[in-house]
Amino acid sequence: VEALAFSSDGRRLAFGGTDQTLQIIDVATWQPVADLTGHHASIMWIAFDATDTQIATGAADGEVKLWRTSIVEERPNLAFVPKLPRQAKERFQLGSDEFLTIEKGSGETMVSLRDLNSGLTRHSITLKDSLVMDALRLDRTRVALNLGGKRPSSEPMPIWVEVHDLETGRVEVTSSKFEDPKPIPPGFDYRSMARVDHSDHLIVVAGAAGTLPWGNEARKPITLLHFDLLTGQALREPDTLRLDLGISGGAFNHAGTLHVFSGHDGDLLVVDLVQGKIVTKLPERHYSFVSHVCFSPDDATMASTDSSRVILWDTATWQKIGEIPAVGQELRSATFHPHEPRVAVGGTALGVTLWDTQTLRPVGALAPVSLPGENIFKLQFCGADGDTLVGWVRQGESHWLDDASTAVLWHP
């Protein structure tokens, strides 16, 4: 270490030296806040400005850099990496400073409610002899779990929903079980769920996800299950749809009435969940594998991402609005800002760029993460004020179905 400096409020300590990296830690917790790279010689001088919104660093080669702690075009902000469990699935949401984790262990699964800033567990439950395929937070402590029974790959998987209170550990509702008559190979289960217009009507999407080498295995029908969250009873008979699509992923709109499925061949299909029918196939196919789909907060716009571009769609007409190109990286993910006409885009550069959805021009950049990884494969705004951005960094040479990832938080 050749140089160090405290922020004026005493909350942050920045230091650097011969490794050419500016490191910032939280003084209260002694946890890392950011590791910022860019210098090509030893860092010899560090200073915060009076408002703690900028940090200046000087290196032995005479180069001076200015780092900002808020979003400014061409300048990184500070990234906070919380202590999250390895091999866990996270479920973040707007309007809350808490998030859910689903941790798979040996013969059991733990579902936890954690603090957004510290990662510390507030409440948790442990389930045995069942697979937690998805989780949906209903209110402060209650969560709906999409469950599946363990079975040999040649047998159908029973699917059901339970509502748990994470604070008391009590199971409040258990739905009837549905057995898909079509066995799905382990690791190919596609499960997702949403509430219709924030009501007690819960829709579970169940099907087989797969990549091209598995051919027809990845093109089995999907099933839409309709449950009453108050009683657990089925609201109607399941809907079965053949998509003729090798499912790579998909997304609900915020109203929970539509689900867009993305395919490995670049196609996008829109499904009306309430009516149980395919609405349309979007008129323009992506050049390659569709890695991510998301909706704007008002559901008026949808974004779909492949390696070279993000396409914005008008959901009233399902016509293309425009494109956001890849700049210096292959793209993997995008998400809409909750309050402003912006979309955040991430990919193989392990940083995030912000684009104006009206002008389709870049308006900002966030600091690249200092973690080993292949790409940022998912982004989502969350937190009580909606201004915290979470990105999932894929680590190692993992298949897209694996959970080998770490969640990173940015506080613009």
Short mmCIF file of C-alpha atoms in Angstrom, two decimals:
data_model
loop_
_atom_site.label_atom_id
_atom_site.label_comp_id
_atom_site.label_asym_id
_atom_site.label_seq_id
_atom_site.Cartn_x
_atom_site.Cartn_y
_atom_site.Cartn_z
CA VAL A 1 0.00 0.00 0.00
CA GLU A 2 1.43 3.35 -1.08
CA ALA A 3 -1.55 5.66 -0.45
CA LEU A 4 -4.80 5.77 1.51
CA ALA A 5 -7.56 8.23 2.35
CA PHE A 6 -10.77 8.34 4.38
CA SER A 7 -13.97 9.86 2.98
CA SER A 8 -15.01 13.09 4.71
CA ASP A 9 -17.87 11.32 6.51
CA GLY A 10 -15.50 8.59 7.73
CA ARG A 11 -17.59 5.78 6.22
CA ARG A 12 -15.19 4.72 3.46
CA LEU A 13 -11.46 4.00 3.32
CA ALA A 14 -9.74 4.02 -0.08
CA PHE A 15 -6.23 2.66 -0.59
CA GLY A 16 -3.94 1.62 -3.42
CA GLY A 17 -0.37 0.76 -4.26
CA THR A 18 1.82 -1.45 -6.37
CA ASP A 19 -1.06 -3.66 -7.61
CA GLN A 20 -2.39 -0.57 -9.48
CA THR A 21 -5.91 -1.12 -8.04
CA LEU A 22 -7.99 1.40 -6.10
CA GLN A 23 -9.67 -0.54 -3.29
CA ILE A 24 -12.51 0.88 -1.18
CA ILE A 25 -13.89 -0.66 2.00
CA ASP A 26 -16.75 0.09 4.38
CA VAL A 27 -15.16 1.18 7.68
CA ALA A 28 -18.08 -0.02 9.82
CA THR A 29 -18.19 -3.58 8.44
CA TRP A 30 -14.65 -3.81 6.97
CA GLN A 31 -16.29 -5.29 3.87
CA PRO A 32 -15.09 -4.42 0.33
CA VAL A 33 -17.15 -1.83 -1.52
CA ALA A 34 -15.19 -1.72 -4.79
CA ASP A 35 -11.97 -2.73 -6.52
CA LEU A 36 -11.38 -0.28 -9.38
CA THR A 37 -8.79 -0.92 -12.05
CA GLY A 38 -7.41 1.30 -14.80
CA HIS A 39 -4.03 2.57 -13.65
CA HIS A 40 -0.87 1.17 -15.27
CA ALA A 41 1.55 2.06 -12.48
CA SER A 42 1.59 2.13 -8.68
CA ILE A 43 -1.06 4.39 -7.11
CA MET A 44 0.81 7.01 -5.07
CA TRP A 45 -1.91 9.53 -4.10
CA ILE A 46 -5.65 9.36 -3.22
CA ALA A 47 -8.12 12.05 -2.17
CA PHE A 48 -11.90 12.35 -1.73
CA ASP A 49 -13.58 15.66 -2.55
CA ALA A 50 -15.51 17.53 0.18
CA THR A 51 -18.85 15.97 -0.83
CA ASP A 52 -17.52 12.40 -1.19
CA THR A 53 -18.92 12.26 -4.73
CA GLN A 54 -15.50 12.07 -6.43
CA ILE A 55 -12.17 10.37 -5.76
CA ALA A 56 -8.94 11.48 -7.40
CA THR A 57 -5.98 9.11 -7.75
CA GLY A 58 -2.45 9.73 -9.00
CA ALA A 59 -0.03 7.07 -10.21
CA ALA A 60 3.75 6.82 -10.44
CA ASP A 61 3.63 7.28 -14.22
CA GLY A 62 2.03 10.72 -13.80
CA GLU A 63 -1.50 9.66 -14.73
CA VAL A 64 -4.36 11.16 -12.70
CA LYS A 65 -7.82 9.56 -12.70
CA LEU A 66 -11.16 10.88 -11.44
CA TRP A 67 -13.66 8.33 -10.10
CA ARG A 68 -17.26 9.32 -9.39
CA THR A 69 -19.63 7.65 -6.93
CA SER A 70 -22.69 8.44 -9.08
CA ILE A 71 -23.57 7.73 -12.69
CA VAL A 72 -21.58 10.00 -15.01
CA GLU A 73 -20.96 9.30 -18.68
CA GLU A 74 -17.64 7.53 -19.30
CA ARG A 75 -16.89 7.32 -15.56
CA PRO A 76 -17.53 4.34 -13.28
CA ASN A 77 -19.50 4.49 -10.08
CA LEU A 78 -18.75 2.42 -6.99
CA ALA A 79 -19.91 -1.18 -6.86
CA PHE A 80 -20.88 -2.96 -3.63
CA VAL A 81 -20.48 -6.73 -3.51
CA PRO A 82 -22.48 -8.21 -0.61
CA LYS A 83 -21.72 -11.55 1.01
CA LEU A 84 -24.15 -13.83 -0.79
CA PRO A 85 -24.20 -17.63 -0.68
CA ARG A 86 -22.42 -19.43 -3.50
CA GLN A 87 -24.64 -21.55 -5.76
CA ALA A 88 -27.80 -19.73 -4.63
CA LYS A 89 -30.67 -18.35 -6.67
CA GLU A 90 -31.71 -14.82 -5.74
CA ARG A 91 -35.12 -13.16 -6.13
CA PHE A 92 -35.04 -9.35 -5.88
CA GLN A 93 -37.97 -6.96 -6.22
CA LEU A 94 -38.80 -3.28 -6.38
CA GLY A 95 -40.06 -1.57 -3.25
CA SER A 96 -38.13 -3.68 -0.76
CA ASP A 97 -34.74 -3.61 0.95
CA GLU A 98 -34.90 -7.41 1.30
CA PHE A 99 -34.50 -10.27 -1.14
CA LEU A 100 -35.04 -14.02 -1.28
CA THR A 101 -32.40 -16.70 -1.76
CA ILE A 102 -32.95 -20.34 -2.69
CA GLU A 103 -29.99 -22.47 -1.58
CA LYS A 104 -29.81 -26.10 -2.62
CA GLY A 105 -27.99 -28.42 -0.21
CA SER A 106 -27.58 -32.14 0.17
CA GLY A 107 -31.15 -33.47 0.34
CA GLU A 108 -32.66 -30.14 1.40
CA THR A 109 -33.31 -26.60 0.24
CA MET A 110 -33.19 -23.44 2.36
CA VAL A 111 -35.30 -20.39 1.45
CA SER A 112 -34.14 -17.20 3.19
CA LEU A 113 -35.18 -13.56 3.42
CA ARG A 114 -32.02 -11.43 3.46
CA ASP A 115 -31.08 -7.78 3.94
CA LEU A 116 -30.29 -6.13 0.60
CA ASN A 117 -27.26 -4.17 1.80
CA SER A 118 -25.58 -6.61 4.18
CA GLY A 119 -26.76 -9.96 2.82
CA LEU A 120 -27.54 -11.07 6.39
CA THR A 121 -30.42 -13.54 6.91
CA ARG A 122 -33.57 -12.21 8.59
CA HIS A 123 -35.80 -15.28 8.28
CA SER A 124 -35.38 -18.72 6.72
CA ILE A 125 -37.04 -22.10 6.32
CA THR A 126 -35.67 -25.48 5.26
CA LEU A 127 -37.53 -27.94 3.03
CA LYS A 128 -36.70 -31.62 2.52
CA ASP A 129 -37.71 -34.14 -0.14
CA SER A 130 -38.92 -31.50 -2.59
CA LEU A 131 -37.33 -29.23 -5.17
CA VAL A 132 -37.90 -25.47 -4.99
CA MET A 133 -38.22 -24.45 -8.64
CA ASP A 134 -39.17 -20.80 -8.05
CA ALA A 135 -40.15 -18.38 -5.27
CA LEU A 136 -42.45 -15.36 -5.30
CA ARG A 137 -42.68 -12.96 -2.38
CA LEU A 138 -46.31 -12.11 -1.54
CA ASP A 139 -45.89 -9.63 1.34
CA ARG A 140 -43.51 -8.83 4.18
CA THR A 141 -42.90 -12.42 5.32
CA ARG A 142 -45.04 -14.69 3.13
CA VAL A 143 -43.67 -16.41 0.05
CA ALA A 144 -45.20 -18.71 -2.57
CA LEU A 145 -42.97 -21.63 -3.53
CA ASN A 146 -43.24 -23.55 -6.79
CA LEU A 147 -42.32 -27.10 -5.79
CA GLY A 148 -41.55 -30.33 -7.56
CA GLY A 149 -41.07 -33.83 -6.18
CA LYS A 150 -37.82 -35.72 -6.58
CA ARG A 151 -38.13 -38.57 -9.07
CA PRO A 152 -36.17 -40.67 -11.59
CA SER A 153 -35.73 -38.97 -14.96
CA SER A 154 -38.05 -41.49 -16.61
CA GLU A 155 -41.00 -40.56 -14.39
CA PRO A 156 -43.26 -37.48 -14.41
CA MET A 157 -42.59 -34.76 -11.85
CA PRO A 158 -45.45 -33.72 -9.56
CA ILE A 159 -45.83 -29.92 -9.40
CA TRP A 160 -47.56 -27.96 -6.65
CA VAL A 161 -47.48 -24.62 -4.79
CA GLU A 162 -47.09 -23.89 -1.08
CA VAL A 163 -47.43 -20.57 0.74
CA HIS A 164 -44.99 -20.27 3.67
CA ASP A 165 -44.62 -17.64 6.36
CA LEU A 166 -40.86 -17.24 6.69
CA GLU A 167 -41.12 -15.56 10.11
CA THR A 168 -43.21 -18.26 11.80
CA GLY A 169 -42.17 -21.21 9.59
CA ARG A 170 -45.84 -22.12 9.13
CA VAL A 171 -47.19 -23.58 5.88
CA GLU A 172 -50.38 -21.59 5.24
CA VAL A 173 -51.55 -23.09 1.93
CA THR A 174 -50.77 -26.28 0.00
CA SER A 175 -52.17 -26.61 -3.49
CA SER A 176 -53.37 -29.71 -5.24
CA LYS A 177 -50.63 -31.58 -7.10
CA PHE A 178 -50.36 -31.73 -10.87
CA GLU A 179 -48.44 -34.55 -12.53
CA ASP A 180 -47.09 -33.71 -15.94
CA PRO A 181 -47.59 -36.89 -17.97
CA LYS A 182 -44.51 -36.04 -20.07
CA PRO A 183 -41.27 -36.86 -18.21
CA ILE A 184 -38.77 -34.01 -18.43
CA PRO A 185 -35.03 -34.77 -18.26
CA PRO A 186 -33.40 -33.51 -15.04
CA GLY A 187 -31.91 -30.05 -15.54
CA PHE A 188 -34.40 -29.14 -18.28
CA ASP A 189 -37.25 -28.03 -16.04
CA TYR A 190 -38.55 -24.55 -16.90
CA ARG A 191 -40.60 -23.09 -14.06
CA SER A 192 -41.82 -19.56 -13.50
CA MET A 193 -44.85 -18.00 -11.81
CA ALA A 194 -46.66 -14.70 -11.35
CA ARG A 195 -49.81 -13.19 -9.85
CA VAL A 196 -52.41 -11.90 -12.28
CA ASP A 197 -52.86 -8.16 -11.63
CA HIS A 198 -51.61 -8.65 -8.04
CA SER A 199 -54.65 -10.81 -7.26
CA ASP A 200 -54.86 -14.26 -5.64
CA HIS A 201 -54.80 -15.85 -9.11
CA LEU A 202 -51.37 -17.49 -9.40
CA ILE A 203 -50.17 -18.83 -12.74
CA VAL A 204 -47.35 -21.37 -12.93
CA VAL A 205 -45.60 -21.91 -16.26
CA ALA A 206 -44.15 -25.42 -16.47
CA GLY A 207 -42.25 -26.91 -19.38
CA ALA A 208 -38.93 -28.13 -20.70
CA ALA A 209 -36.05 -25.79 -21.36
CA GLY A 210 -33.18 -26.98 -23.48
CA THR A 211 -30.52 -26.07 -25.98
CA LEU A 212 -30.16 -27.06 -29.60
CA PRO A 213 -28.15 -30.28 -29.16
CA TRP A 214 -31.18 -31.86 -27.52
CA GLY A 215 -33.39 -31.17 -30.55
CA ASN A 216 -36.99 -32.21 -30.02
CA GLU A 217 -36.38 -32.76 -26.30
CA ALA A 218 -36.40 -28.97 -26.01
CA ARG A 219 -39.67 -28.57 -27.92
CA LYS A 220 -42.15 -30.29 -25.62
CA PRO A 221 -45.42 -28.50 -24.80
CA ILE A 222 -45.67 -26.08 -21.89
CA THR A 223 -48.40 -26.22 -19.27
CA LEU A 224 -50.11 -23.26 -17.59
CA LEU A 225 -51.41 -24.07 -14.09
CA HIS A 226 -53.90 -21.77 -12.36
CA PHE A 227 -54.07 -21.77 -8.54
CA ASP A 228 -55.98 -19.81 -5.91
CA LEU A 229 -53.43 -18.46 -3.40
CA LEU A 230 -56.01 -18.38 -0.60
CA THR A 231 -57.17 -21.99 -0.87
CA GLY A 232 -54.59 -23.74 -3.02
CA GLN A 233 -57.34 -25.09 -5.27
CA ALA A 234 -56.98 -25.20 -9.02
CA LEU A 235 -59.01 -22.38 -10.59
CA ARG A 236 -59.49 -24.29 -13.85
CA GLU A 237 -58.09 -27.09 -15.94
CA PRO A 238 -54.46 -26.60 -17.04
CA ASP A 239 -53.75 -25.07 -20.46
CA THR A 240 -51.32 -26.96 -22.69
CA LEU A 241 -49.57 -25.15 -25.54
CA ARG A 242 -47.08 -26.36 -28.12
CA LEU A 243 -44.68 -23.52 -28.81
CA ASP A 244 -42.45 -25.18 -31.40
CA LEU A 245 -39.63 -23.31 -29.73
CA GLY A 246 -36.42 -24.44 -28.04
CA ILE A 247 -36.96 -22.41 -24.86
CA SER A 248 -33.93 -20.41 -23.72
CA GLY A 249 -35.87 -18.29 -21.24
CA GLY A 250 -38.71 -15.84 -20.93
CA ALA A 251 -40.40 -13.19 -18.84
CA PHE A 252 -43.78 -12.20 -17.43
CA ASN A 253 -45.08 -8.70 -17.92
CA HIS A 254 -45.60 -6.86 -14.63
CA ALA A 255 -49.36 -7.42 -14.74
CA GLY A 256 -48.80 -11.19 -14.88
CA THR A 257 -51.10 -11.54 -17.90
CA LEU A 258 -48.50 -12.21 -20.61
CA HIS A 259 -45.41 -14.36 -20.88
CA VAL A 260 -42.88 -13.97 -23.69
CA PHE A 261 -40.81 -17.06 -24.44
CA SER A 262 -37.39 -16.68 -26.04
CA GLY A 263 -35.77 -19.33 -28.19
CA HIS A 264 -32.30 -20.51 -29.09
CA ASP A 265 -33.14 -19.94 -32.75
CA GLY A 266 -33.81 -16.21 -32.13
CA ASP A 267 -37.62 -16.36 -32.16
CA LEU A 268 -39.92 -14.74 -29.59
CA LEU A 269 -43.45 -15.98 -28.81
CA VAL A 270 -46.07 -14.03 -26.83
CA VAL A 271 -48.54 -16.07 -24.76
CA ASP A 272 -51.74 -14.73 -23.16
CA LEU A 273 -51.73 -16.49 -19.77
CA VAL A 274 -55.32 -15.66 -18.83
CA GLN A 275 -56.81 -16.95 -22.09
CA GLY A 276 -54.22 -19.72 -22.40
CA LYS A 277 -53.29 -19.10 -26.03
CA ILE A 278 -50.42 -17.94 -28.21
CA VAL A 279 -50.88 -14.28 -29.21
CA THR A 280 -48.16 -13.85 -31.81
CA LYS A 281 -44.64 -14.63 -32.95
CA LEU A 282 -42.68 -11.38 -33.15
CA PRO A 283 -42.05 -10.25 -36.73
CA GLU A 284 -38.26 -9.98 -36.57
CA ARG A 285 -36.04 -12.84 -35.48
CA HIS A 286 -32.87 -12.20 -33.50
CA TYR A 287 -29.59 -13.04 -35.20
CA SER A 288 -28.70 -15.54 -32.49
CA PHE A 289 -29.66 -17.04 -29.14
CA VAL A 290 -31.95 -14.74 -27.10
CA SER A 291 -30.34 -14.47 -23.68
CA HIS A 292 -32.75 -12.14 -21.86
CA VAL A 293 -36.25 -10.62 -22.05
CA CYS A 294 -37.77 -7.90 -19.83
CA PHE A 295 -40.64 -5.39 -19.69
CA SER A 296 -40.71 -1.69 -18.85
CA PRO A 297 -42.47 -0.75 -15.56
CA ASP A 298 -45.66 0.24 -17.41
CA ASP A 299 -45.54 -2.88 -19.66
CA ALA A 300 -45.64 -0.61 -22.72
CA THR A 301 -42.20 -1.68 -23.97
CA MET A 302 -40.34 -4.98 -24.04
CA ALA A 303 -36.61 -5.52 -24.52
CA SER A 304 -35.04 -8.70 -25.91
CA THR A 305 -31.28 -9.26 -25.94
CA ASP A 306 -28.90 -11.28 -28.07
CA SER A 307 -25.10 -11.02 -28.26
CA SER A 308 -25.03 -8.10 -30.69
CA ARG A 309 -28.06 -5.92 -29.83
CA VAL A 310 -31.08 -5.18 -27.65
CA ILE A 311 -34.36 -4.81 -29.55
CA LEU A 312 -37.10 -2.61 -28.06
CA TRP A 313 -40.71 -3.60 -28.90
CA ASP A 314 -44.03 -1.75 -28.64
CA THR A 315 -46.29 -4.19 -26.73
CA ALA A 316 -49.48 -2.59 -28.10
CA THR A 317 -48.59 -3.53 -31.68
CA TRP A 318 -45.61 -5.88 -31.15
CA GLN A 319 -43.69 -3.85 -33.72
CA LYS A 320 -40.01 -3.00 -33.38
CA ILE A 321 -39.22 0.43 -31.91
CA GLY A 322 -35.45 0.40 -32.36
CA GLU A 323 -32.15 -1.20 -31.38
CA ILE A 324 -29.36 -0.69 -28.86
CA PRO A 325 -26.07 -2.01 -30.29
CA ALA A 326 -23.31 -3.86 -28.51
CA VAL A 327 -20.32 -1.58 -27.90
CA GLY A 328 -17.03 -3.30 -27.12
CA GLN A 329 -18.61 -6.47 -25.77
CA GLU A 330 -21.10 -9.26 -26.40
CA LEU A 331 -24.43 -8.48 -24.72
CA ARG A 332 -26.23 -10.83 -22.35
CA SER A 333 -28.81 -8.80 -20.39
CA ALA A 334 -30.88 -5.63 -20.14
CA THR A 335 -33.37 -4.10 -17.70
CA PHE A 336 -35.52 -0.96 -17.57
CA HIS A 337 -35.01 1.79 -14.99
CA PRO A 338 -38.12 2.07 -12.77
CA HIS A 339 -38.42 5.88 -12.91
CA GLU A 340 -36.61 7.16 -16.00
CA PRO A 341 -36.64 6.34 -19.74
CA ARG A 342 -33.44 4.33 -19.48
CA VAL A 343 -32.32 0.77 -19.94
CA ALA A 344 -29.24 -0.81 -18.33
CA VAL A 345 -27.27 -3.22 -20.52
CA GLY A 346 -24.62 -5.75 -19.46
CA GLY A 347 -22.45 -8.41 -21.04
CA THR A 348 -18.97 -9.83 -21.37
CA ALA A 349 -17.16 -6.60 -20.35
CA LEU A 350 -18.55 -7.13 -16.80
CA GLY A 351 -19.68 -3.51 -16.64
CA VAL A 352 -23.04 -1.82 -17.26
CA THR A 353 -23.97 0.94 -19.72
CA LEU A 354 -27.11 3.06 -19.52
CA TRP A 355 -29.07 4.04 -22.65
CA ASP A 356 -31.90 6.51 -23.19
CA THR A 357 -34.87 4.54 -24.56
CA GLN A 358 -36.22 7.58 -26.40
CA THR A 359 -33.06 8.71 -28.21
CA LEU A 360 -31.32 5.27 -28.18
CA ARG A 361 -28.09 6.98 -27.13
CA PRO A 362 -25.74 6.06 -24.23
CA VAL A 363 -26.12 8.25 -21.13
CA GLY A 364 -23.89 6.64 -18.50
CA ALA A 365 -21.69 3.78 -17.34
CA LEU A 366 -21.25 1.79 -14.12
CA ALA A 367 -18.01 0.36 -12.80
CA PRO A 368 -16.94 -3.06 -14.12
CA VAL A 369 -16.94 -5.64 -11.35
CA SER A 370 -13.62 -6.97 -10.10
CA LEU A 371 -14.73 -10.60 -9.98
CA PRO A 372 -13.58 -13.45 -12.21
CA GLY A 373 -16.44 -14.18 -14.59
CA GLU A 374 -17.61 -14.64 -18.13
CA ASN A 375 -20.45 -12.13 -18.36
CA ILE A 376 -23.30 -10.33 -16.61
CA PHE A 377 -26.16 -12.54 -17.73
CA LYS A 378 -29.02 -10.84 -15.88
CA LEU A 379 -29.80 -7.34 -14.57
CA GLN A 380 -32.64 -6.04 -12.42
CA PHE A 381 -33.42 -2.83 -10.54
CA CYS A 382 -34.62 -3.38 -6.97
CA GLY A 383 -34.60 -1.84 -3.49
CA ALA A 384 -37.08 0.34 -1.63
CA ASP A 385 -36.48 3.33 -3.93
CA GLY A 386 -35.83 1.24 -7.04
CA ASP A 387 -32.38 2.76 -7.56
CA THR A 388 -30.29 -0.28 -6.66
CA LEU A 389 -29.18 -2.39 -9.61
CA VAL A 390 -28.34 -6.05 -9.20
CA GLY A 391 -26.36 -8.00 -11.79
CA TRP A 392 -25.63 -11.70 -11.89
CA VAL A 393 -22.05 -12.55 -12.92
CA ARG A 394 -21.61 -16.01 -14.44
CA GLN A 395 -18.42 -17.60 -13.18
CA GLY A 396 -16.45 -20.44 -14.73
CA GLU A 397 -17.20 -22.37 -17.87
CA SER A 398 -20.74 -23.20 -16.84
CA HIS A 399 -23.77 -24.23 -18.88
CA TRP A 400 -26.56 -21.65 -18.96
CA LEU A 401 -28.75 -23.85 -16.74
CA ASP A 402 -26.18 -23.96 -13.95
CA ASP A 403 -26.25 -21.77 -10.85
CA ALA A 404 -22.52 -20.88 -10.94
CA SER A 405 -22.98 -17.14 -10.47
CA THR A 406 -22.54 -14.30 -7.98
CA ALA A 407 -24.91 -11.37 -7.51
CA VAL A 408 -23.39 -7.87 -7.48
CA LEU A 409 -25.11 -4.67 -6.33
CA TRP A 410 -24.56 -1.16 -7.69
CA HIS A 411 -25.75 1.92 -5.79
CA PRO A 412 -25.77 4.69 -8.44
#
